[in-house]
Short mmCIF file of C-alpha atoms in Angstrom, two decimals:
data_model
loop_
_atom_site.label_atom_id
_atom_site.label_comp_id
_atom_site.label_asym_id
_atom_site.label_seq_id
_atom_site.Cartn_x
_atom_site.Cartn_y
_atom_site.Cartn_z
CA MET A 149 36.04 110.78 -13.96
CA GLU A 150 37.50 113.86 -13.07
CA ILE A 151 38.15 116.58 -15.82
CA LEU A 152 41.15 119.41 -15.24
CA ASN A 153 40.99 122.30 -17.30
CA LEU A 154 44.02 122.65 -19.93
CA PRO A 155 43.84 125.77 -22.20
CA THR A 156 46.50 123.77 -24.06
CA VAL A 157 47.99 120.97 -23.38
CA LEU A 158 49.17 119.43 -26.69
CA ALA A 159 50.37 121.12 -29.91
CA ARG A 160 50.76 118.66 -32.04
CA THR A 161 49.12 115.13 -33.30
CA ARG A 162 49.33 115.50 -37.19
CA ARG A 163 38.73 113.39 -65.08
CA MET A 164 39.01 110.22 -65.81
CA THR A 165 38.31 108.52 -69.43
CA ALA A 166 37.01 105.13 -69.83
CA GLN A 167 40.15 103.95 -70.49
CA THR A 168 41.43 104.63 -67.29
CA ALA A 169 38.45 103.78 -65.14
CA LEU A 170 38.77 100.25 -66.60
CA LEU A 171 42.88 100.05 -65.83
CA ALA A 172 42.12 100.79 -62.69
CA LEU A 173 39.72 98.33 -62.27
CA LEU A 174 41.61 95.95 -63.42
CA SER A 175 44.43 97.07 -60.55
CA ILE A 176 42.25 96.53 -57.83
CA GLY A 177 41.20 93.08 -59.12
CA ALA A 178 45.10 92.20 -59.44
CA LEU A 179 45.69 94.07 -55.88
CA SER A 180 42.37 92.42 -54.28
CA SER A 181 44.38 91.07 -51.09
CA ALA A 182 45.45 92.70 -48.89
CA ASN A 183 48.62 91.65 -47.62
CA ALA A 184 48.25 89.99 -43.78
CA THR A 185 48.32 92.44 -41.03
CA VAL A 186 49.95 90.34 -38.06
CA TYR A 187 50.81 91.95 -34.84
CA THR A 188 52.65 90.49 -31.81
CA LEU A 189 51.74 91.47 -28.67
CA ALA A 190 54.79 92.21 -26.40
CA LYS A 191 52.44 92.02 -23.34
CA ALA A 192 49.03 90.49 -22.99
CA GLU A 193 47.85 94.21 -21.64
CA ASP A 194 48.86 96.12 -25.05
CA THR A 195 46.35 97.83 -26.55
CA VAL A 196 47.41 99.66 -29.50
CA VAL A 197 49.04 97.83 -32.47
CA GLY A 198 50.55 99.41 -36.16
CA GLN A 199 51.50 102.49 -37.19
CA ASP A 200 50.43 105.33 -39.08
CA GLN A 201 52.43 105.82 -42.21
CA THR A 202 52.71 108.29 -45.72
CA VAL A 203 53.45 107.03 -49.54
CA VAL A 204 53.90 108.93 -52.07
CA THR A 205 51.70 108.25 -55.15
CA VAL A 206 52.82 107.37 -59.10
CA TYR A 207 50.62 107.65 -62.15
CA GLU A 208 48.96 104.45 -62.45
CA ASP A 209 47.85 104.40 -58.53
CA THR A 210 44.02 104.70 -57.51
CA LEU A 211 43.14 104.88 -53.37
CA TYR A 212 40.98 101.76 -53.86
CA ALA A 213 43.97 99.60 -55.38
CA LEU A 214 45.98 101.54 -52.08
CA ALA A 215 43.96 100.52 -49.72
CA ALA A 216 44.01 96.64 -50.93
CA LYS A 217 47.74 97.10 -50.56
CA PHE A 218 47.70 98.29 -47.15
CA SER A 219 44.95 96.03 -45.91
CA LEU A 220 42.45 98.94 -45.54
CA GLY A 221 38.56 99.40 -46.79
CA SER A 222 38.66 101.70 -49.60
CA GLU A 223 36.41 104.51 -47.16
CA GLU A 224 39.12 104.41 -44.33
CA LEU A 225 42.13 105.52 -46.94
CA ILE A 226 39.66 107.91 -48.91
CA ARG A 227 38.61 109.65 -45.33
CA VAL A 228 41.43 110.43 -44.52
CA ASN A 229 42.90 112.20 -47.51
CA PRO A 230 40.11 114.58 -48.34
CA GLY A 231 40.38 116.16 -51.62
CA VAL A 232 42.17 113.56 -53.38
CA ASP A 233 40.44 112.31 -56.45
CA PRO A 234 40.01 108.62 -55.63
CA TRP A 235 40.27 106.94 -59.03
CA LEU A 236 43.09 109.58 -60.36
CA PRO A 237 45.52 111.07 -57.57
CA GLY A 238 47.66 112.01 -60.01
CA ALA A 239 51.36 111.70 -59.42
CA GLY A 240 53.35 112.76 -56.32
CA LYS A 241 50.77 113.17 -54.19
CA GLN A 242 51.40 112.23 -50.59
CA LEU A 243 48.65 110.61 -49.00
CA ILE A 244 47.89 109.55 -45.19
CA VAL A 245 48.00 105.57 -44.35
CA PRO A 246 46.18 105.34 -41.33
CA GLY A 247 47.83 101.62 -40.01
CA ARG A 248 47.60 102.37 -36.07
CA HIS A 249 44.44 100.31 -34.48
CA ILE A 250 43.42 100.56 -31.02
CA LEU A 251 42.34 96.87 -30.03
CA PRO A 252 38.86 96.89 -29.51
CA PRO A 253 37.25 96.56 -26.14
CA GLY A 254 36.94 93.17 -24.15
CA PRO A 255 38.71 89.53 -24.27
CA HIS A 256 41.53 89.24 -26.78
CA GLU A 257 40.20 85.94 -28.16
CA GLY A 258 38.47 84.64 -31.34
CA ILE A 259 37.14 86.78 -34.17
CA VAL A 260 35.75 90.35 -33.02
CA VAL A 261 34.15 92.39 -35.79
CA ASN A 262 33.75 96.18 -34.63
CA LEU A 263 30.98 97.51 -37.13
CA PRO A 264 31.61 101.43 -37.49
CA GLU A 265 35.44 100.29 -37.54
CA HIS A 266 34.38 98.37 -40.69
CA ARG A 267 37.30 96.06 -39.18
CA LEU A 268 37.69 92.19 -38.19
CA TYR A 269 40.66 91.44 -35.46
CA TYR A 270 41.54 87.51 -35.13
CA TYR A 271 43.47 86.79 -32.03
CA PRO A 272 44.59 82.84 -32.66
CA LYS A 273 45.53 80.97 -29.30
CA PRO A 274 49.33 81.62 -28.47
CA LYS A 275 51.15 78.44 -28.56
CA ARG A 276 52.48 76.93 -25.24
CA GLY A 277 55.34 79.45 -24.61
CA GLY A 278 54.30 81.42 -27.88
CA PRO A 279 53.75 85.13 -28.90
CA ILE A 280 50.60 86.91 -28.38
CA GLU A 281 49.47 87.89 -31.58
CA VAL A 282 46.23 89.48 -33.32
CA ILE A 283 45.27 89.69 -37.05
CA THR A 284 43.70 92.02 -38.41
CA TYR A 285 41.13 92.89 -41.72
CA PRO A 286 39.32 95.31 -43.44
CA VAL A 287 35.43 94.33 -44.01
CA SER A 288 32.52 95.13 -45.42
CA ILE A 289 29.32 95.28 -43.16
CA GLY A 290 25.60 95.34 -44.14
CA LYS A 291 22.17 95.61 -42.82
CA MET A 292 21.80 94.00 -38.99
CA ASP A 293 19.44 92.60 -36.90
CA TRP A 294 20.57 94.72 -33.60
CA ARG A 295 18.77 92.27 -31.20
CA THR A 296 20.87 89.08 -33.05
CA PRO A 297 24.09 89.47 -34.57
CA LEU A 298 25.40 91.98 -31.91
CA GLY A 299 27.16 90.35 -29.61
CA LEU A 300 28.31 86.80 -28.57
CA THR A 301 28.23 84.28 -31.49
CA ARG A 302 30.27 81.35 -33.12
CA VAL A 303 31.61 79.68 -36.31
CA ILE A 304 29.37 76.94 -36.76
CA GLN A 305 29.84 75.84 -40.65
CA LYS A 306 32.71 76.36 -42.96
CA GLN A 307 32.87 76.02 -46.43
CA LYS A 308 34.88 76.17 -49.38
CA ASP A 309 33.90 77.01 -52.94
CA PRO A 310 30.21 77.90 -51.41
CA THR A 311 26.92 77.99 -53.24
CA TRP A 312 24.46 80.96 -52.82
CA PHE A 313 20.89 80.79 -52.60
CA PRO A 314 19.64 84.24 -52.19
CA PRO A 315 17.42 85.27 -49.99
CA GLU A 316 13.47 86.32 -51.48
CA SER A 317 14.13 89.38 -49.56
CA VAL A 318 17.57 89.88 -52.41
CA ARG A 319 15.70 88.48 -55.10
CA LYS A 320 12.61 90.46 -55.13
CA GLU A 321 15.37 93.61 -54.86
CA HIS A 322 17.16 92.51 -58.04
CA ALA A 323 13.95 92.11 -59.81
CA GLU A 324 12.80 95.67 -58.74
CA ALA A 325 16.26 96.67 -60.41
CA GLY A 326 15.82 94.99 -63.53
CA ASP A 327 18.74 92.68 -62.68
CA PRO A 328 16.97 89.09 -61.84
CA LEU A 329 18.70 86.60 -60.06
CA PRO A 330 18.49 82.87 -60.32
CA PRO A 331 17.27 80.64 -57.48
CA LYS A 332 21.18 79.80 -56.58
CA VAL A 333 24.52 80.56 -57.76
CA GLY A 334 26.97 77.76 -58.15
CA PRO A 335 30.67 78.64 -57.40
CA GLY A 336 32.68 80.86 -59.74
CA PRO A 337 33.39 84.53 -60.41
CA ASP A 338 29.86 85.71 -60.25
CA ASN A 339 29.43 84.21 -56.59
CA PRO A 340 29.35 87.27 -54.22
CA LEU A 341 30.10 84.82 -51.37
CA GLY A 342 33.33 84.54 -53.05
CA ALA A 343 35.78 80.96 -52.72
CA TYR A 344 35.35 81.07 -48.61
CA ALA A 345 32.93 80.92 -46.23
CA MET A 346 32.38 80.78 -42.70
CA ARG A 347 28.90 80.57 -41.39
CA LEU A 348 27.80 82.02 -38.17
CA ALA A 349 25.62 80.98 -35.45
CA ALA A 350 23.62 84.61 -35.28
CA GLY A 351 20.20 84.94 -37.35
CA ASN A 352 19.56 81.00 -37.71
CA GLY A 353 22.80 81.26 -39.39
CA THR A 354 21.98 83.52 -41.75
CA TYR A 355 25.04 85.50 -41.70
CA LEU A 356 28.40 84.85 -42.45
CA ILE A 357 32.01 86.50 -42.94
CA HIS A 358 32.74 85.28 -46.45
CA GLY A 359 34.94 86.76 -49.51
CA THR A 360 33.95 88.26 -52.64
CA ASN A 361 33.98 88.88 -56.20
CA ASN A 362 33.41 92.51 -55.93
CA PRO A 363 36.77 93.80 -53.77
CA ILE A 364 36.67 97.47 -54.61
CA ALA A 365 33.47 97.31 -52.16
CA VAL A 366 35.32 95.92 -48.68
CA GLY A 367 35.61 98.48 -46.47
CA LEU A 368 31.95 99.74 -47.70
CA ALA A 369 28.59 99.14 -46.22
CA VAL A 370 27.00 97.67 -49.18
CA THR A 371 26.24 93.77 -47.78
CA HIS A 372 22.66 92.41 -47.08
CA GLY A 373 24.08 91.67 -43.76
CA CYS A 374 27.19 89.90 -44.10
CA ILE A 375 30.79 90.40 -43.15
CA ARG A 376 32.87 90.19 -46.34
CA MET A 377 36.54 90.63 -46.99
CA TYR A 378 39.05 90.56 -49.67
CA PRO A 379 39.41 87.28 -51.58
CA ASP A 380 43.34 86.67 -49.90
CA ASP A 381 42.51 87.88 -46.71
CA VAL A 382 39.44 85.48 -46.54
CA ALA A 383 41.82 82.64 -48.39
CA ALA A 384 44.50 83.27 -45.41
CA LEU A 385 42.09 83.25 -42.49
CA PHE A 386 39.62 80.38 -43.57
CA PRO A 387 42.24 77.68 -42.98
CA LEU A 388 43.15 79.11 -39.58
CA ILE A 389 39.41 79.46 -38.15
CA PRO A 390 38.39 75.75 -36.25
CA VAL A 391 34.15 75.32 -36.27
CA GLY A 392 33.53 76.69 -32.86
CA THR A 393 35.97 80.04 -32.94
CA PRO A 394 33.58 82.38 -30.90
CA VAL A 395 32.70 85.57 -32.59
CA ARG A 396 31.91 89.23 -30.74
CA LEU A 397 30.18 91.70 -33.37
CA ILE A 398 30.25 95.02 -31.15
CA ASN A 399 29.56 98.37 -32.03
CA GLU A 400 32.00 100.70 -30.31
CA PRO A 401 32.56 104.13 -32.61
CA VAL A 402 34.78 105.09 -29.72
CA LYS A 403 38.06 103.46 -28.67
CA VAL A 404 40.46 105.05 -26.37
CA ALA A 405 43.79 103.33 -24.69
CA TRP A 406 46.06 104.70 -22.46
CA VAL A 407 49.75 104.63 -23.46
CA ASP A 408 52.79 106.16 -21.05
CA GLY A 409 50.62 108.46 -19.45
CA GLU A 410 48.57 109.75 -22.61
CA LEU A 411 45.00 109.18 -23.70
CA LEU A 412 44.93 108.09 -27.06
CA LEU A 413 41.81 108.65 -29.16
CA GLU A 414 40.55 106.61 -32.41
CA ALA A 415 36.76 107.71 -33.36
CA HIS A 416 34.88 106.32 -36.01
CA ALA A 417 31.51 107.31 -37.68
CA PRO A 418 28.51 105.53 -35.85
CA VAL A 419 26.70 103.40 -38.15
CA ASP A 420 22.73 102.76 -38.07
CA ALA A 421 20.18 99.63 -38.45
CA GLN A 422 21.17 99.93 -42.25
CA GLY A 423 24.73 99.48 -41.56
CA GLN A 424 25.44 103.15 -42.74
CA SER A 425 27.78 104.92 -41.69
CA PHE A 426 26.20 108.87 -40.47
CA GLU A 427 27.71 111.88 -39.01
CA PRO A 428 28.33 111.62 -35.31
CA GLU A 429 26.70 113.69 -32.61
CA ILE A 430 29.46 115.27 -30.92
CA GLU A 431 27.58 115.65 -27.20
CA GLU A 432 26.85 111.61 -27.80
CA PHE A 433 30.44 111.36 -28.68
CA SER A 434 31.63 113.10 -25.92
CA ALA A 435 29.35 111.25 -23.95
CA LEU A 436 31.33 107.99 -25.15
CA LEU A 437 34.91 109.29 -24.21
CA LYS A 438 33.92 110.30 -20.70
CA ALA A 439 32.44 106.89 -20.38
CA ALA A 440 35.88 105.10 -21.81
CA VAL A 441 37.99 106.90 -19.64
CA GLY A 442 36.04 106.09 -16.74
CA GLU A 443 37.47 107.85 -13.21
CA THR A 444 40.77 108.04 -13.74
CA THR A 445 41.99 111.60 -13.31
CA ILE A 446 42.61 113.43 -17.03
CA ALA A 447 43.66 116.47 -18.64
CA ILE A 448 41.60 116.74 -21.88
CA HIS A 449 41.98 119.25 -24.67
CA TRP A 450 38.71 119.51 -24.92
CA ASP A 451 38.43 121.48 -28.21
CA TYR A 452 40.78 119.40 -29.50
CA ALA A 453 39.14 115.83 -28.71
CA ARG A 454 35.80 117.28 -30.03
CA GLU A 455 37.54 118.29 -33.62
CA VAL A 456 39.09 114.68 -33.51
CA LEU A 457 35.37 113.00 -33.09
CA GLN A 458 33.99 115.38 -35.69
CA LYS A 459 36.39 113.91 -38.14
CA ALA A 460 35.61 110.22 -37.12
CA ASN A 461 38.81 109.50 -39.51
CA GLY A 462 40.25 106.99 -37.50
CA VAL A 463 43.01 108.48 -36.87
CA ILE A 464 44.41 107.95 -33.45
CA ALA A 465 45.29 111.26 -31.74
CA THR A 466 46.64 112.30 -28.33
CA VAL A 467 43.86 114.48 -26.80
CA GLY A 468 45.18 113.91 -22.75
CA LEU A 469 47.45 113.28 -20.18
CA GLU A 470 47.33 111.61 -17.02
CA ALA A 471 47.37 114.21 -14.31
CA GLU A 472 47.30 114.37 -10.14
CA LEU A 473 44.52 115.93 -8.44
CA PRO A 474 45.63 119.13 -6.51
CA THR A 475 46.38 118.28 -2.68
CA PRO A 476 43.63 119.76 -0.72
CA PRO A 477 44.64 123.07 1.45
CA ALA A 478 44.05 121.09 4.80
CA GLU A 479 45.75 117.91 3.62
CA ALA A 480 48.81 119.89 2.20
CA ALA A 481 48.97 121.49 5.81
CA GLN A 482 48.72 118.73 7.38
CA ALA A 483 51.71 117.03 5.35
CA SER A 484 53.43 120.40 5.77
CA THR A 485 53.59 120.05 9.54
CA ALA A 486 53.82 116.02 9.55
CA GLU A 487 57.35 116.99 7.60
CA THR A 488 58.05 119.95 9.89
CA ALA A 489 57.75 117.40 13.09
CA GLU A 490 59.81 114.66 11.66
CA SER A 491 62.78 117.61 10.51
CA ALA A 492 62.85 118.86 14.19
CA GLY A 493 62.82 115.13 15.61
CA LYS A 494 65.87 114.37 13.67
#
């Protein structure tokens, strides 16, 4: 990869009472499902879907309820609107709603979960002559055994109204916190798996994609390793997924795409083995960006690119332009001589 110096290649991009708290929680319950986000790809090689938008809050809004409404995890909306009280933003606040996504690298098939992004992508098999689609949802993640879940697995079982058998480690954790758990929890409002669960082959079947009885936590690293979805999101996805569907669990904090000669960058805070986000190390992030760009000759606005990497808020930014290498003097002289000779022969 050759990086050309570009001084400036771009100049664009872009108290709460107990009663209030209760109302906010109720509003989250009412908006526990985001509208399914389905995108049709004009071409199989398309890499960017959706669009960012802005909304103006009304008094009853919370960022948690708005996140659910716009198919975002709560942290996604909070991160791009710093300084706004997530529980009581107040009326008349203009918020950025990040709805534009670079599709994860790799095959566009089955389910793909990008852990740093806290997002699931599903590529339904296109019908003959039908459009290519991708459906995307926010998810929660948790502690992951990096040697097993990361990589390719598959759905091995589907359960409606599942029973939860808390692992011994989870029961011990709750007991130490003074919140003992029973050996099993049947279907109903107390079941943290929600109404639908899909078991993965990874980890000897211990990992699930499932719903939740705590939708406010979608988008956070709060699970014990499973992938948690808004209740209505998992209800919509569940019937679409046949047993055997491939599932790729990936760890891609930096994604790039080329669109009309522009280099687009989408950066998310990396996650550790506990599934927790942490501040990116800029030099390491820069190396990831260089690796993603490969051998393409580009002009990158590095100051701006590092700013985008530092924020790691998931908002796509244009950080470079495709460029042509300058012609070496010897080649330029050769070309000039050839042109002169051709002109003389006419």
